[in-house]
Amino acid sequence: MAHSDTPTPLESRASGPLAGRVRVPGDKSISHRALILGALSVGETRISGLLEGEDVLNTAKSMQALGARVERTGPFAWTVSGVGVGGFAQPATALDFGNSGTGCRLVMGAVAGCPITAVFDGDASLRTRPMRRILDPLELMGARTSDIREGGRLPLTLSGARYPVPIVYKTPVASAQIKSAVLLAGLSAPGMTTVIEQEASRDHTELMLKHFGAEISSEKAGSHGRRITLSGEPELHGAEVVVPADPSSAAFPIVAALIVGGSDVVFSDVMTNPLRTGLFTTLREMGASIEESEVRGDAGEPMAQLRVRASKLRGVEVPPERAPSMIDEYLVLAVAASFAEGTTIMRGLQELRVKESDRLEATADMLRVNGVKVEISGDDLIVEGRGHVEGGGLVATHMDHRIAMSALVMGLASDKPVKVDDTAFIATSFPDFIPMMRSLGADFS
Ligand code: S3P
């Protein structure tokens, strides 16, 4: 872990209008993928706008341990000299992914297609998270696991396949991590590897594979799903990657701007890939003023400038099929829902239970300790918005960056301050969150 192990609590209190223009850090999903695909390519990959958070830095270290050359050439600018598809070297030590499920699971896929053995490990949070969902398809492709803890938990040893087998795999849950792991392993398999998902998950791996020279197609399957087919054994060529700002990070100051009276904040270069913007759709349905301009794209990933102004919000019902496009945003949506008038029902949140923490329980607890009426009914979260929040609670972050940031956002408009027990994990995804929020006018102390 790069951050200190001593907890760093922080209190957030009612603040004046938030105002200014900010660019939140680079997208975490794209940053991981740029490093991994750079490492699996021949030649040099130049990345600008990389998220320099702990999660991504752990992926960079793992790429180095697997034989790629990874260098920081300036602020958020990195180059990767790759080893080519199937070319990873045996790492000398265990690969430690810290808090990052994405880094760990995607690299498992990449390693599964190489004839090497690697030990995968992570922090106490990552060690509780399920890995069977990734290992099942990778084993079908010829990878082998050993020294694995009960329930398919880390640490574990993964031996990649010498002759990977292409498969047709129907993912049991909508998960870009499962899909990406299979596709990355499929790079080394002769023939076609196909992933079928019932609900479309984020498609950054597909878009970036194409950008690096792979032959990959994606078609509709069923009412909300996709069928993705990758042609194995391509020669991937190093490429230029411009990482747009992370909509999942922007979500926190965006909700802050909506709930703090009189706020007016502009966000530059926010990625607006439709498979990531479920929160913006939902907030708009709640009455949020989010204006989009300067729409453009890079490597198939659209981005835009967003102007967000404080808005009167109302409760809505969020359908379960929207979950994959806003899976990381429910915590902060629950904060917005607490300040709305009326009931917000968020349906189909089972996947929240296996994130950095059990986010369904943790979100309900965060709201409850601050006087908000909230209920978990099966896999649904129901929040009774009353237009204002009492606050005054101490929120347990459970090693989860997004709980810490959501609670701090809540405190900015609550009647009484909101305290979080530990802000250290914010460094995994949004290292400058606290100073950036302060620059907009947030009162954190
Ligand atoms: C991610 C996929 C999502 C998301 C995670 C990042 C990715 O997880 O929660 O933060 O970059 O592929 P699942 O695909 O497992 O839902």
Coordinates of C-alpha atoms and ligand atoms in Angstrom, one line a residue:
M1 CA 0.0 0.0 0.0
A2 CA 1.4 3.4 -1.0
H3 CA -0.6 5.5 1.5
S4 CA 0.1 5.5 5.3
D5 CA -1.5 2.8 7.3
T6 CA -2.6 5.3 10.0
P7 CA -6.2 6.3 9.4
T8 CA -6.7 10.0 8.4
P9 CA -10.2 11.1 9.5
L10 CA -11.8 14.3 8.0
E11 CA -14.9 16.3 8.6
S12 CA -17.0 18.0 6.0
R13 CA -19.3 20.9 6.7
A14 CA -21.9 23.1 5.1
S15 CA -20.1 25.2 2.5
G16 CA -20.9 28.3 0.4
P17 CA -21.6 27.9 -3.3
L18 CA -19.1 25.8 -5.1
A19 CA -17.7 27.5 -8.2
G20 CA -14.9 27.1 -10.7
R21 CA -13.6 24.9 -13.5
V22 CA -11.8 21.6 -12.9
R23 CA -10.5 18.6 -14.7
V24 CA -10.9 15.5 -12.6
P25 CA -8.2 12.9 -13.1
G26 CA -8.0 10.4 -16.0
D27 CA -10.4 7.6 -16.3
K28 CA -9.4 4.6 -14.1
S29 CA -10.8 1.9 -16.5
I30 CA -9.0 3.4 -19.5
S31 CA -5.8 4.0 -17.6
H32 CA -5.5 0.3 -16.5
R33 CA -6.3 -0.9 -20.0
A34 CA -3.8 1.5 -21.7
L35 CA -1.0 0.1 -19.5
I36 CA -2.0 -3.5 -20.1
L37 CA -2.5 -3.2 -23.8
G38 CA 0.7 -1.2 -24.1
A39 CA 2.5 -4.0 -22.4
L40 CA 1.0 -6.6 -24.8
S41 CA 1.9 -4.6 -27.9
V42 CA 5.0 -4.4 -30.0
G43 CA 6.6 -0.9 -29.9
E44 CA 5.9 2.1 -27.9
T45 CA 2.6 3.3 -26.4
R46 CA 2.4 6.9 -25.3
I47 CA -0.3 7.7 -22.7
S48 CA -1.3 11.2 -21.7
G49 CA -3.7 12.0 -18.9
L50 CA -3.0 8.7 -17.1
L51 CA -4.7 8.5 -13.6
E52 CA -1.8 8.4 -11.2
G53 CA -3.8 6.8 -8.4
E54 CA -2.6 3.8 -6.4
D55 CA -4.8 1.3 -8.3
V56 CA -3.3 2.2 -11.6
L57 CA 0.2 2.6 -10.3
N58 CA -0.1 -1.0 -9.1
T59 CA -1.0 -2.1 -12.6
A60 CA 2.0 -0.2 -13.9
K61 CA 4.2 -2.1 -11.5
S62 CA 2.7 -5.4 -12.4
M63 CA 3.4 -4.7 -16.1
Q64 CA 7.0 -4.0 -15.3
A65 CA 7.2 -7.2 -13.2
L66 CA 5.9 -9.0 -16.3
G67 CA 8.7 -7.7 -18.5
A68 CA 7.3 -4.4 -20.1
R69 CA 9.2 -1.1 -19.8
V70 CA 7.0 1.4 -18.2
E71 CA 8.2 5.0 -17.7
R72 CA 6.8 8.2 -16.4
T73 CA 7.9 11.0 -18.8
G74 CA 6.1 13.9 -17.2
P75 CA 2.9 14.7 -15.2
F76 CA 0.3 12.1 -16.2
A77 CA 2.5 11.2 -19.2
W78 CA 3.8 7.6 -19.5
T79 CA 5.3 5.4 -22.1
V80 CA 5.1 1.6 -22.3
S81 CA 7.4 -0.5 -24.4
G82 CA 5.6 -3.8 -24.8
V83 CA 6.6 -7.4 -25.1
G84 CA 3.9 -8.5 -27.6
V85 CA 0.9 -10.8 -27.2
G86 CA 1.8 -13.9 -25.2
G87 CA 5.2 -12.4 -24.3
F88 CA 5.0 -11.8 -20.6
A89 CA 8.0 -13.0 -18.6
Q90 CA 7.8 -14.9 -15.3
P91 CA 7.6 -12.3 -12.5
A92 CA 10.2 -12.6 -9.8
T93 CA 7.8 -11.7 -7.0
A94 CA 4.1 -11.7 -6.3
L95 CA 2.0 -9.2 -8.1
D96 CA 0.3 -6.9 -5.6
F97 CA -2.8 -5.1 -6.8
G98 CA -3.5 -3.3 -3.5
N99 CA -7.2 -2.3 -3.5
S100 CA -7.9 -2.8 -7.2
G101 CA -10.2 -5.5 -8.5
T102 CA -10.0 -4.2 -12.0
G103 CA -6.2 -4.3 -12.2
C104 CA -6.0 -7.7 -10.6
R105 CA -8.8 -9.3 -12.8
L106 CA -7.6 -7.8 -16.1
V107 CA -4.0 -8.9 -15.5
M108 CA -5.2 -12.4 -14.6
G109 CA -6.7 -12.5 -18.1
A110 CA -3.5 -11.3 -19.7
V111 CA -1.4 -13.7 -17.7
A112 CA -3.8 -16.6 -18.5
G113 CA -2.7 -16.4 -22.2
C114 CA 1.1 -16.7 -21.4
P115 CA 3.0 -19.8 -20.4
I116 CA 4.1 -18.3 -17.0
T117 CA 3.1 -18.6 -13.4
A118 CA 2.3 -15.6 -11.2
V119 CA 1.1 -15.0 -7.7
F120 CA -1.8 -12.5 -7.4
D121 CA -2.4 -10.6 -4.1
G122 CA -4.0 -7.5 -2.8
D123 CA -4.9 -5.6 0.4
A124 CA -7.5 -6.8 3.0
S125 CA -10.4 -5.5 0.9
L126 CA -9.3 -7.2 -2.3
R127 CA -8.6 -10.4 -0.4
T128 CA -12.3 -10.6 0.4
R129 CA -13.5 -10.2 -3.2
P130 CA -14.6 -13.1 -5.4
M131 CA -12.2 -14.3 -8.1
R132 CA -14.0 -17.5 -9.2
R133 CA -16.0 -15.5 -11.7
I134 CA -12.7 -14.7 -13.5
L135 CA -10.9 -18.0 -12.9
D136 CA -13.8 -20.2 -14.3
P137 CA -13.6 -18.9 -17.9
L138 CA -9.8 -18.7 -17.7
E139 CA -9.6 -22.3 -16.6
L140 CA -11.8 -23.3 -19.6
M141 CA -9.2 -21.6 -21.7
G142 CA -6.4 -23.7 -20.2
A143 CA -5.1 -21.7 -17.3
R144 CA -4.6 -23.4 -13.9
T145 CA -4.9 -22.1 -10.4
S146 CA -3.4 -23.3 -7.1
D147 CA -2.8 -22.1 -3.5
I148 CA -6.1 -20.4 -3.7
R149 CA -8.0 -19.5 -0.6
E150 CA -11.5 -20.8 0.1
G151 CA -14.3 -19.2 -1.9
G152 CA -11.8 -18.3 -4.7
R153 CA -10.1 -15.5 -2.8
L154 CA -6.6 -14.0 -3.0
P155 CA -3.8 -14.7 -2.7
L156 CA -3.6 -17.3 -5.5
T157 CA -1.2 -18.7 -8.0
L158 CA -2.2 -18.6 -11.7
S159 CA -0.4 -20.6 -14.4
G160 CA -1.2 -19.4 -17.9
A161 CA -1.9 -21.8 -20.7
R162 CA 0.9 -22.8 -23.1
Y163 CA -1.8 -23.4 -25.8
P164 CA -4.8 -21.3 -24.9
V165 CA -8.2 -22.4 -26.2
P166 CA -10.6 -19.9 -27.7
I167 CA -14.0 -20.2 -26.0
V168 CA -17.6 -18.9 -26.3
Y169 CA -18.4 -17.6 -22.9
K170 CA -21.7 -16.3 -21.5
T171 CA -20.9 -14.1 -18.5
P172 CA -23.0 -15.0 -15.4
V173 CA -23.2 -11.3 -14.4
A174 CA -22.8 -8.1 -16.3
S175 CA -19.1 -7.4 -15.6
A176 CA -16.6 -5.6 -17.8
Q177 CA -13.9 -7.2 -15.7
I178 CA -15.0 -10.8 -16.6
K179 CA -15.5 -9.8 -20.2
S180 CA -12.1 -8.1 -20.4
A181 CA -10.2 -11.0 -18.7
V182 CA -11.6 -13.4 -21.3
L183 CA -10.8 -11.1 -24.2
L184 CA -7.2 -10.5 -22.9
A185 CA -6.6 -14.2 -22.6
G186 CA -8.2 -14.7 -26.0
L187 CA -5.5 -12.6 -27.6
S188 CA -3.2 -15.6 -27.3
A189 CA -5.7 -18.2 -28.4
P190 CA -5.9 -19.2 -32.1
G191 CA -9.3 -18.5 -33.6
M192 CA -12.3 -16.6 -32.3
T193 CA -13.0 -15.9 -28.6
T194 CA -16.5 -14.8 -28.0
V195 CA -18.1 -13.2 -24.9
I196 CA -21.8 -12.9 -24.6
E197 CA -23.3 -10.6 -22.0
Q198 CA -26.9 -10.3 -21.1
E199 CA -26.5 -6.6 -20.1
A200 CA -23.9 -4.5 -21.9
S201 CA -21.0 -3.6 -19.6
R202 CA -18.5 -0.8 -20.3
D203 CA -16.7 -1.4 -23.6
H204 CA -13.4 0.2 -23.1
T205 CA -11.5 -3.0 -23.7
E206 CA -13.2 -3.6 -27.0
L207 CA -12.6 0.0 -28.2
M208 CA -9.0 0.0 -27.1
L209 CA -8.2 -3.4 -28.6
K210 CA -9.4 -2.0 -31.9
H211 CA -7.2 1.1 -31.4
F212 CA -4.2 -1.2 -30.9
G213 CA -4.9 -3.1 -34.1
A214 CA -7.0 -6.2 -33.0
E215 CA -9.9 -7.4 -35.1
I216 CA -12.9 -7.3 -32.8
S217 CA -16.6 -7.0 -33.4
S218 CA -19.5 -6.3 -31.2
E219 CA -23.2 -6.8 -32.0
K220 CA -26.4 -6.6 -30.1
A221 CA -27.6 -9.8 -28.3
G222 CA -31.1 -9.8 -26.7
S223 CA -32.7 -6.6 -25.6
H224 CA -29.8 -5.1 -23.5
G225 CA -26.8 -7.5 -24.2
R226 CA -23.8 -7.7 -26.6
R227 CA -21.9 -10.5 -28.3
I228 CA -18.3 -9.6 -28.7
T229 CA -15.9 -11.6 -30.9
L230 CA -12.1 -11.3 -31.0
S231 CA -9.8 -12.8 -33.6
G232 CA -6.9 -14.3 -31.7
E233 CA -3.2 -13.9 -32.1
P234 CA -3.2 -10.4 -33.6
E235 CA -0.1 -8.3 -33.6
L236 CA -0.9 -5.4 -31.4
H237 CA 1.0 -2.2 -32.2
G238 CA 1.9 0.5 -29.6
A239 CA -0.5 3.4 -29.9
E240 CA -1.2 6.9 -28.6
V241 CA -3.8 7.0 -25.8
V242 CA -5.3 10.2 -24.5
V243 CA -7.2 9.4 -21.3
P244 CA -10.3 11.5 -20.8
A245 CA -11.4 12.6 -17.3
D246 CA -13.1 9.9 -15.3
P247 CA -17.0 10.3 -15.1
S248 CA -17.0 8.1 -12.0
S249 CA -14.6 10.6 -10.2
A250 CA -16.5 13.6 -11.6
A251 CA -19.6 12.1 -10.1
F252 CA -18.5 13.3 -6.6
P253 CA -18.0 17.1 -7.3
I254 CA -21.0 16.9 -9.7
V255 CA -23.4 15.8 -7.0
A256 CA -21.7 18.3 -4.6
A257 CA -22.4 21.1 -7.1
L258 CA -26.1 20.0 -7.4
I259 CA -26.8 19.9 -3.6
V260 CA -24.8 23.0 -2.4
G261 CA -27.1 26.0 -3.0
G262 CA -25.9 28.5 -5.7
S263 CA -23.1 26.3 -7.1
D264 CA -21.9 26.6 -10.7
V265 CA -19.0 24.3 -11.7
V266 CA -17.6 23.4 -15.1
F267 CA -15.9 20.0 -15.7
S268 CA -13.6 19.6 -18.6
D269 CA -13.0 16.6 -20.8
V270 CA -15.4 14.2 -19.0
M271 CA -15.7 10.9 -20.8
T272 CA -19.3 10.4 -22.0
N273 CA -19.2 6.9 -23.3
P274 CA -22.9 5.9 -23.0
L275 CA -22.0 2.7 -21.1
R276 CA -20.7 5.0 -18.3
T277 CA -23.2 7.8 -18.1
G278 CA -26.2 6.2 -16.3
L279 CA -25.6 8.6 -13.4
F280 CA -26.0 11.6 -15.6
T281 CA -29.2 10.2 -17.1
T282 CA -30.6 9.6 -13.6
L283 CA -29.6 12.9 -12.2
R284 CA -31.2 14.7 -15.2
E285 CA -34.4 12.7 -14.5
M286 CA -34.2 14.0 -11.0
G287 CA -34.1 17.6 -12.3
A288 CA -30.4 18.2 -12.3
S289 CA -29.0 21.0 -14.5
I290 CA -26.1 19.3 -16.4
E291 CA -25.3 21.1 -19.6
E292 CA -23.0 19.3 -22.2
S293 CA -20.9 21.2 -24.7
E294 CA -17.6 20.8 -26.7
V295 CA -18.4 17.1 -27.4
R296 CA -15.5 15.3 -29.1
G297 CA -13.8 11.9 -29.1
D298 CA -10.5 10.2 -29.0
A299 CA -9.9 6.5 -29.8
G300 CA -13.6 5.9 -29.9
E301 CA -14.2 7.4 -26.4
P302 CA -16.4 10.5 -26.5
M303 CA -15.9 13.3 -24.1
A304 CA -17.5 16.6 -23.3
Q305 CA -17.5 19.7 -21.1
L306 CA -20.2 19.6 -18.4
R307 CA -21.6 22.6 -16.6
V308 CA -23.4 21.7 -13.4
R309 CA -25.6 24.1 -11.5
A310 CA -27.2 23.6 -8.1
S311 CA -30.7 22.1 -8.7
K312 CA -33.8 21.1 -6.8
L313 CA -33.9 17.3 -7.1
R314 CA -36.8 14.9 -6.9
G315 CA -36.9 11.2 -6.2
V316 CA -37.0 8.7 -9.1
E317 CA -37.0 5.0 -9.8
V318 CA -33.7 3.7 -11.4
P319 CA -34.3 0.6 -13.5
P320 CA -32.1 -2.5 -12.9
E321 CA -30.9 -2.6 -16.5
R322 CA -29.2 0.8 -16.0
A323 CA -26.9 -0.6 -13.2
P324 CA -23.9 -1.6 -15.4
S325 CA -23.6 1.9 -16.8
M326 CA -23.5 3.5 -13.3
I327 CA -22.4 0.6 -11.1
D328 CA -19.8 2.7 -9.2
E329 CA -22.1 5.7 -8.8
Y330 CA -24.9 4.4 -6.6
L331 CA -23.2 5.6 -3.4
V332 CA -23.1 9.2 -4.5
L333 CA -26.5 8.9 -6.2
A334 CA -27.8 7.8 -2.8
V335 CA -26.4 11.1 -1.4
A336 CA -28.2 13.1 -4.1
A337 CA -31.4 11.1 -3.4
S338 CA -31.1 12.1 0.3
F339 CA -31.3 15.8 -0.6
A340 CA -34.1 15.2 -3.2
E341 CA -37.8 15.6 -2.4
G342 CA -39.4 12.2 -2.5
T343 CA -38.5 8.5 -2.7
T344 CA -35.7 7.2 -4.9
I345 CA -35.7 3.5 -5.6
M346 CA -32.5 1.9 -7.1
R347 CA -33.2 -1.5 -8.4
G348 CA -31.0 -4.5 -9.1
L349 CA -27.9 -3.6 -7.0
Q350 CA -26.6 -7.1 -6.1
E351 CA -23.2 -6.4 -7.7
L352 CA -22.7 -3.6 -5.1
R353 CA -22.2 -6.3 -2.5
V354 CA -18.9 -7.5 -4.0
K355 CA -17.1 -4.2 -4.6
E356 CA -14.3 -2.6 -2.5
S357 CA -16.8 -3.1 0.4
D358 CA -20.4 -4.3 0.6
R359 CA -21.6 -1.1 -0.8
L360 CA -25.2 -1.8 -0.4
E361 CA -24.9 -2.1 3.4
A362 CA -22.2 0.6 3.6
T363 CA -24.4 3.1 1.7
A364 CA -27.4 2.4 3.8
D365 CA -25.2 2.8 7.0
M366 CA -23.8 6.1 5.7
L367 CA -27.2 7.5 5.2
R368 CA -28.7 6.1 8.4
V369 CA -26.0 7.6 10.7
N370 CA -26.8 11.0 9.1
G371 CA -30.5 10.8 9.8
V372 CA -31.7 9.7 6.3
K373 CA -34.5 7.1 6.1
V374 CA -33.2 4.3 4.0
E375 CA -34.1 0.6 3.4
I376 CA -32.6 -2.3 1.6
S377 CA -35.2 -4.6 0.1
G378 CA -33.7 -7.6 -1.5
D379 CA -31.3 -6.1 -4.0
D380 CA -33.0 -2.7 -4.1
L381 CA -32.0 0.5 -2.2
I382 CA -34.8 2.8 -1.2
V383 CA -34.0 6.3 0.0
E384 CA -36.6 8.7 1.4
G385 CA -35.5 12.2 0.4
R386 CA -36.7 15.1 2.5
G387 CA -35.0 18.0 0.7
H388 CA -32.3 18.3 3.4
V389 CA -30.1 16.0 5.5
E390 CA -29.4 16.3 9.2
G391 CA -25.8 15.0 9.2
G392 CA -23.7 14.8 12.3
G393 CA -22.8 11.1 11.7
L394 CA -19.4 9.3 11.7
V395 CA -19.1 7.3 8.5
A396 CA -17.1 4.0 8.4
T397 CA -15.2 3.9 5.0
H398 CA -14.4 0.1 5.1
M399 CA -11.2 0.7 2.9
D400 CA -13.5 2.0 0.2
H401 CA -12.6 5.3 -1.6
R402 CA -16.1 5.9 -2.9
I403 CA -17.7 5.7 0.5
A404 CA -15.2 8.3 1.8
M405 CA -15.8 10.7 -1.1
S406 CA -19.6 10.2 -1.0
A407 CA -19.8 11.0 2.8
L408 CA -17.6 14.1 2.4
V409 CA -19.9 15.3 -0.4
M410 CA -22.9 14.7 1.9
G411 CA -21.4 16.9 4.6
L412 CA -21.1 19.9 2.3
A413 CA -24.9 20.4 2.4
S414 CA -25.9 18.8 5.6
D415 CA -27.3 20.7 8.6
K416 CA -24.5 19.3 10.8
P417 CA -20.9 18.2 9.8
V418 CA -20.3 14.7 8.5
K419 CA -17.1 12.9 9.6
V420 CA -15.4 10.0 7.8
D421 CA -13.1 7.7 9.8
D422 CA -10.4 7.4 7.0
T423 CA -9.7 9.3 3.8
A424 CA -6.5 7.3 2.9
F425 CA -8.2 5.1 0.3
I426 CA -9.3 8.1 -1.8
A427 CA -5.7 8.0 -3.1
T428 CA -6.6 4.8 -5.0
S429 CA -8.7 6.6 -7.6
F430 CA -8.7 10.4 -7.0
P431 CA -5.5 11.5 -5.2
D432 CA -6.3 15.2 -5.4
F433 CA -10.0 15.0 -4.4
I434 CA -9.5 16.9 -1.2
P435 CA -7.5 19.9 -2.5
M436 CA -9.7 20.0 -5.7
M437 CA -12.9 20.2 -3.6
R438 CA -11.3 22.8 -1.4
S439 CA -10.4 24.9 -4.5
L440 CA -14.1 24.9 -5.4
G441 CA -15.1 26.1 -1.9
A442 CA -15.6 22.9 0.1
D443 CA -15.1 23.2 3.8
F444 CA -13.1 20.1 4.9
S445 CA -11.2 20.1 8.1
Ligands
S3P1 C1 -14.5 -1.8 -14.2 C2 -15.7 -2.5 -14.2 C3 -16.7 -2.5 -13.1 C4 -16.4 -1.3 -12.1 C5 -15.0 -1.1 -11.8 C6 -14.2 -0.9 -13.1 C7 -13.6 -1.9 -15.3 O1 -16.6 -3.7 -12.4 O2 -17.1 -1.5 -10.9 O3 -14.8 0.0 -10.9 O4 -12.7 -1.1 -15.5 O5 -13.7 -2.9 -16.1 P1 -17.5 -5.0 -12.9 O6 -17.2 -5.1 -14.4 O7 -17.0 -6.2 -12.2 O8 -18.9 -4.7 -12.6

